[in-house]
Short mmCIF file of C-alpha atoms (C1' of nucleotides) in Angstrom, two decimals:
data_model
loop_
_atom_site.label_atom_id
_atom_site.label_comp_id
_atom_site.label_asym_id
_atom_site.label_seq_id
_atom_site.Cartn_x
_atom_site.Cartn_y
_atom_site.Cartn_z
CA MET A 147 157.94 -15.39 -86.90
CA LYS A 148 155.35 -15.99 -89.50
CA ARG A 149 152.46 -13.58 -89.24
CA PHE A 150 149.15 -15.25 -88.60
CA HIS A 151 147.32 -14.02 -91.62
CA GLU A 152 149.89 -15.67 -93.85
CA TYR A 153 148.51 -19.03 -92.82
CA LYS A 154 145.44 -20.20 -94.61
CA ASN A 155 142.40 -19.12 -92.70
CA PRO A 156 138.70 -19.43 -93.36
CA SER A 157 137.12 -16.39 -94.93
CA LEU A 158 134.95 -14.26 -92.73
CA ALA A 159 131.66 -12.80 -93.72
CA VAL A 160 128.74 -11.09 -92.10
CA ASP A 161 125.17 -11.95 -92.99
CA LEU A 162 122.46 -9.47 -92.17
CA VAL A 163 118.89 -10.04 -91.12
CA VAL A 164 117.33 -6.66 -91.80
CA PHE A 165 113.92 -6.36 -90.19
CA GLY A 166 111.44 -3.75 -91.27
CA TYR A 167 107.89 -3.10 -90.13
CA HIS A 168 105.25 -1.65 -92.39
CA ASN A 169 101.49 -2.00 -92.75
CA ASN A 170 101.20 -4.25 -89.73
CA THR A 171 103.70 -6.65 -91.23
CA LEU A 172 107.15 -7.63 -90.06
CA SER A 173 109.39 -8.09 -93.07
CA VAL A 174 112.90 -9.08 -93.85
CA LEU A 175 115.04 -7.79 -96.68
CA LEU A 176 116.25 -10.39 -99.18
CA LEU A 177 118.50 -10.21 -102.23
CA ASN A 178 118.10 -12.18 -105.38
CA ARG A 179 121.60 -13.25 -106.32
CA LYS A 180 123.00 -12.53 -109.75
CA GLU A 181 125.88 -14.96 -109.47
CA ALA A 182 126.64 -18.52 -108.44
CA PRO A 183 126.35 -20.07 -105.98
CA PHE A 184 122.62 -19.86 -105.44
CA ARG A 185 122.14 -17.79 -108.57
CA ASP A 186 118.55 -16.50 -108.78
CA CYS A 187 118.00 -17.60 -105.21
CA TRP A 188 116.92 -15.37 -102.38
CA THR A 189 119.51 -14.84 -99.66
CA LEU A 190 120.28 -12.49 -96.82
CA PRO A 191 122.45 -9.51 -97.69
CA GLY A 192 126.01 -10.06 -96.60
CA GLY A 193 129.61 -9.49 -97.45
CA PHE A 194 133.17 -10.30 -96.59
CA LEU A 195 135.12 -8.76 -93.78
CA GLN A 196 138.05 -6.64 -94.92
CA MET A 197 141.30 -7.13 -93.07
CA GLU A 198 141.07 -3.89 -91.09
CA GLU A 199 137.33 -3.83 -90.46
CA THR A 200 135.31 -4.68 -87.41
CA PHE A 201 132.15 -6.70 -88.00
CA LEU A 202 130.03 -3.69 -87.17
CA TYR A 203 131.88 -1.66 -89.74
CA THR A 204 131.35 -4.35 -92.36
CA CYS A 205 127.65 -4.34 -91.54
CA SER A 206 127.43 -0.58 -91.91
CA ARG A 207 129.33 -0.70 -95.17
CA ILE A 208 126.96 -3.30 -96.59
CA LEU A 209 123.88 -1.48 -95.38
CA GLN A 210 125.21 1.74 -96.81
CA THR A 211 126.49 0.62 -100.19
CA LYS A 212 124.11 -2.23 -101.03
CA LEU A 213 120.97 -0.86 -99.47
CA GLY A 214 121.47 2.84 -98.86
CA MET A 215 120.77 2.61 -95.13
CA ASP A 216 122.47 4.52 -92.38
CA GLY A 217 122.55 4.77 -88.62
CA VAL A 218 120.45 1.73 -87.85
CA PHE A 219 120.19 -0.53 -84.82
CA LEU A 220 122.56 -3.49 -85.18
CA GLU A 221 123.26 -6.42 -82.89
CA GLN A 222 125.45 -9.47 -83.22
CA LEU A 223 123.60 -12.77 -83.24
CA TYR A 224 125.84 -15.75 -83.53
CA SER A 225 128.68 -17.20 -85.60
CA PHE A 226 127.87 -19.89 -88.11
CA ASP A 227 130.69 -22.26 -88.82
CA ASP A 228 129.47 -25.35 -90.62
CA PRO A 229 132.41 -26.20 -92.93
CA ASP A 230 130.00 -26.88 -95.78
CA ARG A 231 127.79 -23.84 -95.40
CA ASP A 232 129.31 -22.21 -98.49
CA PRO A 233 130.04 -24.34 -101.57
CA ARG A 234 132.89 -22.01 -102.59
CA GLY A 235 135.00 -22.93 -99.60
CA ARG A 236 135.33 -22.39 -95.92
CA VAL A 237 133.45 -19.26 -94.97
CA ILE A 238 132.50 -18.43 -91.45
CA ALA A 239 129.61 -16.04 -91.12
CA VAL A 240 128.81 -13.82 -88.23
CA GLY A 241 125.11 -13.10 -88.19
CA TYR A 242 123.81 -9.65 -87.29
CA TYR A 243 120.31 -8.33 -87.28
CA ALA A 244 119.20 -4.79 -87.97
CA LEU A 245 115.99 -2.97 -87.13
CA ILE A 246 114.97 -0.27 -89.54
CA ASN A 247 112.00 1.83 -90.39
CA PRO A 248 111.33 1.16 -94.09
CA ALA A 249 109.66 4.55 -94.39
CA LYS A 250 113.07 6.17 -93.91
CA PHE A 251 114.86 4.34 -96.73
CA GLN A 252 114.33 3.45 -100.31
CA VAL A 253 116.02 0.15 -101.05
CA VAL A 254 117.62 -0.38 -104.46
CA ALA A 255 119.26 -3.47 -105.88
CA GLY A 256 123.03 -3.00 -106.03
CA SER A 257 125.26 -4.42 -108.74
CA MET A 258 125.41 -7.83 -107.07
CA ALA A 259 121.70 -8.47 -107.01
CA ASN A 260 118.92 -8.85 -109.53
CA ASP A 261 116.44 -7.63 -107.03
CA VAL A 262 115.98 -6.57 -103.43
CA LYS A 263 112.65 -7.13 -101.77
CA TRP A 264 110.87 -7.08 -98.46
CA PHE A 265 109.31 -10.41 -97.52
CA ASN A 266 106.76 -11.01 -94.82
CA VAL A 267 108.60 -13.06 -92.20
CA ARG A 268 105.76 -15.60 -92.18
CA LYS A 269 105.93 -16.11 -95.97
CA LEU A 270 109.58 -16.49 -96.78
CA PRO A 271 110.81 -18.18 -99.96
CA VAL A 272 113.48 -20.86 -99.83
CA LEU A 273 116.77 -19.25 -98.86
CA GLY A 274 120.26 -20.07 -100.10
CA PHE A 275 123.19 -21.08 -97.89
CA ASP A 276 122.20 -21.61 -94.26
CA HIS A 277 120.31 -18.34 -94.27
CA LYS A 278 117.06 -19.87 -93.12
CA GLN A 279 118.76 -20.85 -89.91
CA ILE A 280 120.30 -17.41 -89.44
CA PHE A 281 116.96 -15.78 -90.05
CA GLN A 282 115.20 -18.01 -87.55
CA GLN A 283 117.72 -17.24 -84.90
CA ALA A 284 117.31 -13.52 -85.57
CA LEU A 285 113.56 -13.71 -85.28
CA GLN A 286 113.82 -15.67 -82.06
CA ARG A 287 116.23 -13.11 -80.66
CA LEU A 288 113.95 -10.23 -81.60
CA LYS A 289 110.99 -11.97 -79.99
CA SER A 290 112.76 -12.41 -76.69
CA LYS A 291 114.50 -9.06 -76.79
CA ILE A 292 111.40 -6.88 -77.04
CA LEU A 293 110.08 -8.47 -73.86
CA TYR A 294 112.82 -7.08 -71.65
CA TYR A 295 114.52 -4.37 -73.67
CA PRO A 296 113.02 -1.42 -75.49
CA VAL A 297 113.93 -1.95 -79.12
CA GLY A 298 110.49 -1.96 -80.67
CA PHE A 299 110.51 1.77 -81.32
CA GLU A 300 113.45 1.30 -83.73
CA LEU A 301 110.93 -0.09 -86.19
CA LEU A 302 108.45 2.77 -85.82
CA ASP A 303 108.35 6.46 -86.63
CA ASP A 304 109.74 8.86 -84.04
CA LEU A 305 106.22 9.55 -82.87
CA PHE A 306 103.81 6.68 -82.46
CA THR A 307 100.62 5.77 -80.65
CA ILE A 308 100.31 3.10 -77.99
CA THR A 309 98.05 1.20 -80.36
CA GLU A 310 100.77 1.20 -83.01
CA LEU A 311 103.29 -0.10 -80.49
CA HIS A 312 100.75 -2.69 -79.38
CA GLU A 313 100.20 -3.88 -82.94
CA LEU A 314 103.95 -4.09 -83.45
CA TYR A 315 104.31 -6.36 -80.42
CA GLU A 316 101.45 -8.59 -81.53
CA CYS A 317 102.96 -8.81 -84.98
CA ILE A 318 106.46 -9.71 -83.81
CA LEU A 319 105.31 -12.14 -81.15
CA HIS A 320 102.63 -13.54 -83.45
CA THR A 321 100.07 -13.64 -80.69
CA THR A 322 97.35 -11.50 -79.18
CA ILE A 323 98.02 -9.27 -76.20
CA ASP A 324 95.30 -7.60 -74.21
CA ARG A 325 95.19 -4.00 -75.36
CA ARG A 326 94.52 -2.51 -71.93
CA ASN A 327 97.05 -4.56 -70.02
CA PHE A 328 99.66 -3.76 -72.63
CA ARG A 329 99.02 -0.04 -72.32
CA ARG A 330 99.35 -0.19 -68.55
CA LYS A 331 102.63 -2.12 -68.73
CA ILE A 332 104.19 0.25 -71.21
CA LEU A 333 103.13 3.34 -69.29
CA ASP A 334 104.15 1.94 -65.88
CA ALA A 335 107.56 1.05 -67.27
CA GLU A 336 107.97 4.61 -68.54
CA TYR A 337 108.81 3.14 -71.90
CA VAL A 338 107.35 6.22 -73.62
CA ILE A 339 106.73 9.92 -73.11
CA ASN A 340 103.46 11.56 -74.01
CA THR A 341 104.11 14.42 -76.42
CA GLY A 342 100.67 15.95 -75.94
CA MET A 343 100.14 15.83 -79.71
CA LYS A 344 97.57 13.65 -81.37
CA ARG A 345 97.53 11.69 -84.57
CA GLU A 346 95.10 13.54 -86.83
CA GLY A 347 93.14 12.47 -89.84
CA LEU A 348 91.95 9.11 -88.55
CA LYS A 349 88.41 7.92 -88.91
CA ASN A 350 87.86 7.54 -85.16
CA ARG A 351 89.10 9.07 -81.93
CA HIS A 352 92.51 10.67 -82.37
CA PRO A 353 95.06 8.87 -80.24
CA GLU A 354 97.89 10.56 -78.37
CA LEU A 355 101.38 10.52 -79.86
CA TYR A 356 104.27 9.24 -77.77
CA LYS A 357 108.00 9.14 -78.21
CA PHE A 358 110.52 6.71 -76.82
CA ASN A 359 111.89 7.62 -73.39
CA LYS A 360 115.65 7.83 -73.90
CA GLN A 361 116.22 8.22 -70.17
CA LEU A 362 114.59 4.84 -69.54
CA LYS A 363 116.54 2.56 -67.25
CA LYS A 364 116.71 -0.15 -69.83
CA ASN A 365 116.35 -3.25 -67.72
CA ASN A 366 113.63 -1.76 -65.62
CA PHE A 367 110.83 -3.27 -67.58
CA GLN A 368 109.61 -6.67 -68.49
CA ILE A 369 106.58 -7.63 -70.48
CA ASN A 370 105.34 -11.04 -69.52
CA ILE A 371 104.01 -12.77 -72.54
CA SER A 372 104.42 -16.44 -73.26
CA THR A 373 106.71 -16.62 -76.30
CA GLU A 374 104.67 -19.80 -76.95
CA MET B 88 138.51 -18.24 -109.67
CA LYS B 89 140.68 -17.63 -106.69
CA ARG B 90 139.65 -19.66 -103.71
CA PHE B 91 138.68 -17.60 -100.71
CA HIS B 92 141.20 -18.88 -98.29
CA GLU B 93 143.98 -17.80 -100.59
CA TYR B 94 143.14 -14.22 -99.75
CA LYS B 95 144.52 -12.87 -96.55
CA ASN B 96 142.07 -13.38 -93.80
CA PRO B 97 142.15 -12.71 -90.08
CA SER B 98 143.07 -15.68 -87.94
CA LEU B 99 140.31 -17.30 -86.00
CA ALA B 100 140.60 -18.45 -82.44
CA VAL B 101 138.32 -19.63 -79.69
CA ASP B 102 138.72 -18.45 -76.12
CA LEU B 103 137.18 -20.50 -73.37
CA VAL B 104 135.67 -19.40 -70.11
CA VAL B 105 135.67 -22.64 -68.14
CA PHE B 106 133.49 -22.36 -65.04
CA GLY B 107 133.84 -24.76 -62.18
CA TYR B 108 132.08 -24.90 -58.83
CA HIS B 109 133.69 -26.26 -55.75
CA ASN B 110 133.50 -25.52 -52.01
CA ASN B 111 130.77 -22.94 -52.45
CA THR B 112 132.93 -21.01 -54.88
CA LEU B 113 132.46 -20.33 -58.56
CA SER B 114 135.81 -20.43 -60.28
CA VAL B 115 137.31 -19.92 -63.68
CA LEU B 116 140.23 -21.78 -65.15
CA LEU B 117 143.18 -19.60 -66.17
CA LEU B 118 146.49 -20.36 -67.84
CA ASN B 119 149.77 -18.69 -67.09
CA ARG B 120 151.38 -18.15 -70.50
CA LYS B 121 154.85 -19.38 -71.21
CA GLU B 122 155.32 -17.28 -74.32
CA ALA B 123 154.88 -13.74 -75.57
CA PRO B 124 152.64 -11.91 -75.87
CA PHE B 125 151.46 -11.65 -72.27
CA ARG B 126 154.22 -13.95 -71.06
CA ASP B 127 153.70 -14.83 -67.38
CA CYS B 128 150.25 -13.30 -67.54
CA TRP B 129 147.03 -15.09 -66.76
CA THR B 130 144.71 -15.64 -69.72
CA LEU B 131 141.76 -17.75 -70.73
CA PRO B 132 142.59 -21.04 -72.40
CA GLY B 133 142.16 -20.79 -76.14
CA GLY B 134 143.50 -21.86 -79.47
CA PHE B 135 143.35 -21.39 -83.19
CA LEU B 136 140.71 -22.85 -85.42
CA GLN B 137 142.06 -25.40 -87.87
CA MET B 138 140.81 -25.14 -91.44
CA GLU B 139 138.43 -28.10 -91.23
CA GLU B 140 137.23 -27.65 -87.68
CA THR B 141 134.02 -26.26 -86.30
CA PHE B 142 134.34 -23.95 -83.30
CA LEU B 143 132.83 -26.59 -81.08
CA TYR B 144 135.38 -29.08 -82.26
CA THR B 145 138.20 -26.63 -81.54
CA CYS B 146 136.80 -26.11 -78.07
CA SER B 147 136.65 -29.83 -77.41
CA ARG B 148 140.16 -30.28 -78.72
CA ILE B 149 141.49 -27.58 -76.40
CA LEU B 150 139.60 -28.90 -73.42
CA GLN B 151 140.79 -32.38 -74.18
CA THR B 152 144.46 -31.78 -74.94
CA LYS B 153 145.25 -28.78 -72.76
CA LEU B 154 143.06 -29.60 -69.80
CA GLY B 155 142.08 -33.25 -70.05
CA MET B 156 138.35 -32.55 -70.03
CA ASP B 157 135.69 -34.34 -71.98
CA GLY B 158 131.98 -34.18 -72.71
CA VAL B 159 131.27 -30.87 -71.06
CA PHE B 160 128.54 -28.29 -71.55
CA LEU B 161 129.62 -25.67 -74.09
CA GLU B 162 127.86 -22.63 -75.46
CA GLN B 163 128.91 -19.92 -77.84
CA LEU B 164 129.02 -16.45 -76.35
CA TYR B 165 130.05 -13.79 -78.79
CA SER B 166 132.68 -12.92 -81.38
CA PHE B 167 135.34 -10.41 -80.40
CA ASP B 168 136.75 -8.50 -83.29
CA ASP B 169 138.71 -5.49 -82.09
CA PRO B 170 141.54 -5.25 -84.68
CA ASP B 171 144.04 -4.58 -81.88
CA ARG B 172 142.96 -7.26 -79.47
CA ASP B 173 146.01 -9.39 -80.26
CA PRO B 174 149.41 -7.69 -80.66
CA ARG B 175 150.57 -10.44 -83.03
CA GLY B 176 148.11 -9.45 -85.72
CA ARG B 177 144.49 -9.64 -86.63
CA VAL B 178 142.88 -12.42 -84.63
CA ILE B 179 139.17 -12.77 -84.21
CA ALA B 180 138.11 -14.74 -81.21
CA VAL B 181 134.86 -16.55 -80.71
CA GLY B 182 134.14 -16.80 -77.02
CA TYR B 183 132.65 -19.97 -75.56
CA TYR B 184 131.90 -20.87 -72.00
CA ALA B 185 132.00 -24.30 -70.45
CA LEU B 186 130.42 -25.64 -67.29
CA ILE B 187 132.29 -28.43 -65.61
CA ASN B 188 132.38 -30.26 -62.35
CA PRO B 189 135.97 -29.92 -61.11
CA ALA B 190 135.58 -33.12 -59.10
CA LYS B 191 135.47 -35.04 -62.36
CA PHE B 192 138.73 -33.75 -63.81
CA GLN B 193 142.27 -33.18 -62.75
CA VAL B 194 143.67 -30.19 -64.59
CA VAL B 195 147.30 -30.20 -65.65
CA ALA B 196 149.34 -27.47 -67.29
CA GLY B 197 150.02 -28.38 -70.94
CA SER B 198 153.21 -27.53 -72.80
CA MET B 199 152.05 -24.01 -73.56
CA ALA B 200 151.46 -22.93 -69.98
CA ASN B 201 153.54 -22.50 -66.87
CA ASP B 202 150.55 -23.17 -64.76
CA VAL B 203 146.82 -23.80 -64.82
CA LYS B 204 144.73 -22.71 -61.89
CA TRP B 205 141.21 -22.18 -60.70
CA PHE B 206 140.44 -18.60 -59.66
CA ASN B 207 137.47 -17.42 -57.66
CA VAL B 208 135.44 -15.35 -60.11
CA ARG B 209 135.27 -12.51 -57.59
CA LYS B 210 139.06 -12.42 -57.15
CA LEU B 211 140.50 -12.55 -60.63
CA PRO B 212 144.00 -11.36 -61.45
CA VAL B 213 144.63 -9.00 -64.36
CA LEU B 214 144.02 -10.87 -67.60
CA GLY B 215 145.89 -10.61 -70.88
CA PHE B 216 144.32 -9.71 -74.24
CA ASP B 217 140.66 -8.71 -73.94
CA HIS B 218 139.98 -11.71 -71.77
CA LYS B 219 138.52 -9.69 -68.92
CA GLN B 220 135.77 -8.59 -71.25
CA ILE B 221 135.15 -12.12 -72.50
CA PHE B 222 135.01 -13.40 -68.95
CA GLN B 223 132.55 -10.73 -67.87
CA GLN B 224 130.26 -11.52 -70.74
CA ALA B 225 130.41 -15.19 -69.86
CA LEU B 226 129.54 -14.55 -66.23
CA GLN B 227 126.67 -12.31 -67.22
CA ARG B 228 125.37 -14.98 -69.60
CA LEU B 229 125.58 -17.64 -66.93
CA LYS B 230 123.74 -15.41 -64.45
CA SER B 231 120.84 -14.82 -66.80
CA LYS B 232 120.80 -18.34 -68.19
CA ILE B 233 120.29 -20.15 -64.90
CA LEU B 234 117.15 -18.10 -64.29
CA TYR B 235 115.27 -19.55 -67.23
CA TYR B 236 117.16 -22.63 -68.30
CA PRO B 237 118.35 -25.58 -66.25
CA VAL B 238 122.12 -25.53 -66.57
CA GLY B 239 123.09 -25.30 -62.92
CA PHE B 240 123.28 -29.05 -62.47
CA GLU B 241 126.14 -29.19 -64.98
CA LEU B 242 128.33 -27.80 -62.22
CA LEU B 243 127.21 -30.31 -59.59
CA ASP B 244 127.54 -34.03 -59.02
CA ASP B 245 124.92 -36.27 -60.63
CA LEU B 246 123.12 -36.43 -57.31
CA PHE B 247 122.69 -33.29 -55.29
CA THR B 248 120.53 -31.85 -52.55
CA ILE B 249 118.21 -28.88 -52.93
CA THR B 250 120.39 -26.99 -50.49
CA GLU B 251 123.41 -27.58 -52.68
CA LEU B 252 121.52 -26.31 -55.72
CA HIS B 253 120.35 -23.35 -53.67
CA GLU B 254 123.88 -22.47 -52.61
CA LEU B 255 125.03 -22.75 -56.22
CA TYR B 256 122.39 -20.23 -57.30
CA GLU B 257 123.29 -17.82 -54.52
CA CYS B 258 126.94 -18.13 -55.42
CA ILE B 259 126.47 -17.53 -59.14
CA LEU B 260 123.96 -14.71 -58.69
CA HIS B 261 125.96 -13.28 -55.81
CA THR B 262 122.87 -12.61 -53.76
CA THR B 263 120.68 -14.26 -51.16
CA ILE B 264 117.59 -16.22 -52.11
CA ASP B 265 115.01 -17.40 -49.62
CA ARG B 266 115.66 -21.07 -49.02
CA ARG B 267 112.01 -22.12 -48.84
CA ASN B 268 110.82 -20.11 -51.82
CA PHE B 269 113.70 -21.44 -53.87
CA ARG B 270 112.81 -25.01 -52.96
CA ARG B 271 109.20 -24.47 -53.96
CA LYS B 272 110.15 -22.97 -57.33
CA ILE B 273 112.55 -25.76 -58.19
CA LEU B 274 110.09 -28.49 -57.21
CA ASP B 275 107.10 -26.84 -58.92
CA ALA B 276 109.12 -26.49 -62.10
CA GLU B 277 109.97 -30.19 -61.96
CA TYR B 278 113.59 -29.21 -62.34
CA VAL B 279 114.66 -32.26 -60.34
CA ILE B 280 113.59 -35.80 -59.49
CA ASN B 281 113.75 -37.17 -55.98
CA THR B 282 115.85 -40.32 -55.95
CA GLY B 283 114.66 -41.41 -52.51
CA MET B 284 118.26 -41.65 -51.36
CA LYS B 285 119.74 -39.37 -48.75
CA ARG B 286 123.11 -37.79 -48.33
CA GLU B 287 124.71 -39.62 -45.39
CA GLY B 288 127.45 -38.67 -42.99
CA LEU B 289 126.41 -35.11 -42.34
CA LYS B 290 126.31 -33.56 -38.92
CA ASN B 291 122.63 -32.71 -39.05
CA ARG B 292 119.48 -33.98 -40.72
CA HIS B 293 120.27 -35.99 -43.85
CA PRO B 294 118.83 -34.24 -46.90
CA GLU B 295 117.25 -36.02 -49.84
CA LEU B 296 119.27 -36.53 -53.01
CA TYR B 297 117.85 -35.36 -56.30
CA LYS B 298 118.90 -35.73 -59.90
CA PHE B 299 118.23 -33.45 -62.84
CA ASN B 300 114.99 -34.13 -64.68
CA LYS B 301 116.06 -34.81 -68.24
CA GLN B 302 112.44 -34.85 -69.45
CA LEU B 303 111.99 -31.26 -68.26
CA LYS B 304 110.31 -28.96 -70.71
CA LYS B 305 113.20 -26.58 -70.70
CA ASN B 306 111.47 -23.25 -70.99
CA ASN B 307 108.81 -24.20 -68.53
CA PHE B 308 110.48 -22.60 -65.58
CA GLN B 309 111.61 -19.19 -64.54
CA ILE B 310 113.20 -18.14 -61.31
CA ASN B 311 112.46 -14.53 -60.57
CA ILE B 312 115.45 -12.96 -58.92
CA SER B 313 116.66 -9.48 -59.58
CA THR B 314 119.98 -9.90 -61.38
CA GLU B 315 120.68 -6.42 -59.93
"C1'" DT C 39 71.20 12.98 -83.91
"C1'" DT C 40 72.36 8.45 -84.22
"C1'" DA C 41 75.44 4.70 -85.13
"C1'" DC C 42 79.81 2.86 -84.97
"C1'" DT C 43 84.65 2.51 -83.91
"C1'" DT C 44 88.76 3.32 -81.29
"C1'" DC C 45 90.90 5.24 -77.20
"C1'" DA C 46 91.83 5.92 -72.28
"C1'" DC C 47 91.14 4.59 -67.85
"C1'" DG C 48 89.06 1.39 -64.29
"C1'" DT C 49 87.72 -2.85 -61.77
"C1'" DT C 50 88.08 -7.46 -59.94
"C1'" DA C 51 89.26 -12.28 -59.28
"C1'" DA C 52 93.03 -15.36 -59.72
"C1'" DA C 53 97.78 -16.36 -59.52
"C1'" DT C 54 102.31 -15.49 -57.92
"C1'" DT C 55 105.73 -13.76 -54.83
"C1'" DG C 56 108.07 -12.61 -50.59
"C1'" DA C 57 108.61 -13.11 -45.89
"C1'" DC C 58 108.17 -16.00 -42.37
"C1'" DG C 59 106.69 -20.16 -38.81
"C1'" DC C 60 107.43 -24.67 -37.25
"C1'" DA C 61 107.92 -29.55 -36.62
"C1'" DA C 62 110.92 -33.46 -38.03
"C1'" DT C 63 115.59 -35.27 -38.28
"C1'" DC C 64 120.22 -35.87 -37.33
"C1'" DA C 65 124.92 -35.68 -34.50
"C1'" DA C 66 127.08 -34.23 -30.56
"C1'" DA C 67 127.03 -32.70 -25.88
"C1'" DT C 68 125.19 -33.34 -21.38
"C1'" DA D 50 118.75 -41.46 -22.11
"C1'" DT D 51 117.96 -36.72 -22.76
"C1'" DT D 52 119.01 -32.26 -24.23
"C1'" DT D 53 121.05 -29.01 -27.44
"C1'" DG D 54 121.81 -26.97 -31.73
"C1'" DA D 55 121.75 -27.07 -36.51
"C1'" DT D 56 119.55 -28.27 -40.94
"C1'" DT D 57 115.69 -29.88 -43.68
"C1'" DG D 58 111.07 -30.15 -45.48
"C1'" DC D 59 106.55 -28.44 -45.59
"C1'" DG D 60 103.18 -24.86 -44.76
"C1'" DT D 61 100.88 -20.14 -44.08
"C1'" DC D 62 99.48 -15.59 -45.36
"C1'" DA D 63 99.70 -10.78 -46.69
"C1'" DA D 64 101.23 -8.06 -50.54
"C1'" DT D 65 101.92 -7.72 -55.19
"C1'" DT D 66 101.19 -8.78 -59.96
"C1'" DT D 67 98.58 -10.63 -63.70
"C1'" DA D 68 94.68 -11.73 -66.69
"C1'" DA D 69 90.26 -10.79 -68.12
"C1'" DC D 70 86.91 -7.68 -68.91
"C1'" DG D 71 83.67 -3.05 -68.32
"C1'" DT D 72 82.63 1.57 -69.61
"C1'" DG D 73 82.44 6.31 -70.90
"C1'" DA D 74 84.79 9.79 -73.94
"C1'" DA D 75 86.24 11.18 -78.52
"C1'" DG D 76 85.99 11.06 -83.15
"C1'" DT D 77 83.78 10.18 -88.18
"C1'" DA D 78 80.09 8.99 -91.12
"C1'" DA D 79 75.36 8.18 -92.00
#
DNA sequence: TTACTTCACGTTAAATTGACGCAATCAAAT
DNA sequence: ATTTGATTGCGTCAATTTAACGTGAAGTAA
């Protein structure tokens, strides 16, 4: 019996939407390609699946070797299968998105890229391949996910203030949320634990520092905000 | 330059969770395999992706040729990539689920299967491969989806009563929902349009027949029921 | 001390939900 | 013809949740 992988099969790749949050801005990490196709174009980081790898492993490998990142939140998005999505041939891409705290990593362009840069998600350049579509799906997923699942803290420092969490939500959802109602929701849901410490060195009143509540029953909370 | 598909790549398959609703029961279509592996075991219908096909096309082809179904609701679920999920070699499966009205189709076992049968989703036999996992993810997706997106009608006849829709929701969510509150929600959301006709031949009061409102702003409604 | 800003905690009206009540409608039994 | 028993369609109301906003405390800078 002929083994399956001796037939011709499409290639398999993962494409990564790496979100970072810094200075009140949600950003995405893009590579400037050194080689055709889409030479000198901005694209999502990605790479091919090796025969023995899982997708998650491929993602980690890419994050590690191309971007020097480790131990980050990763979630599968969707599989993109347009036969013409890659001019080199049939490549099926499985999209993943990652949430990282840019303060924890220093990104460097690997050998495949001219440049690696953070781009504000509202000011993206033209992307190669079908990466615009993958990005949009990732952003949409993130927007819905933070409303019913505590992932926001993945983008922040270990200790954060309610105001910082509030600003993160406003930034991701691209809307305004009442400060006081937000605080109440987050505290009622036991999303966070008060550490008793305060953030020092600010111009005004020093806010309390919280950490994420790891014991949180994850589907116990829901923030009702119209995703517009 | 070597073309990508001349490298060895994992095989790609789709596996289908076909939901049907009949006699107040949510069912799933399973095949009894004629050949190894998992000979004489029940599995989800599935098949390999041809080089030029999209996943959706593969799904349609399988539904058409193996099950005689056409023009059904299909949605991608997730990609399953455990290297050992198929004893024949590396096969990556993209899960899809379908919603069909069993009254519209007569399923027949194709050449690959000993038998094709509907199984109550609460009384499934042991499944081959990782199909239990794929099924569970599909059921979970369906349960959350019907709360914020109008897909329930895909499982019903073109004309249906509110009570029938209500029973469908209770069956899928596996819980009880207050009849009168459910009615109000569905009507307020403009989920359905009253046709003025009534279902005749019943023992008691003849209920009004509705059809799905195709003009519905799809994210305009939300049924709040604890998915437990 | 005063001015100014942010933080933490309340308050209140409006909207929504959950739990029922009840009359109208139908077929079958009396 | 009337009663019985079930389902359907519409309504009520208390309890809960949400949205919008007030205010004093805590901090820095003038």
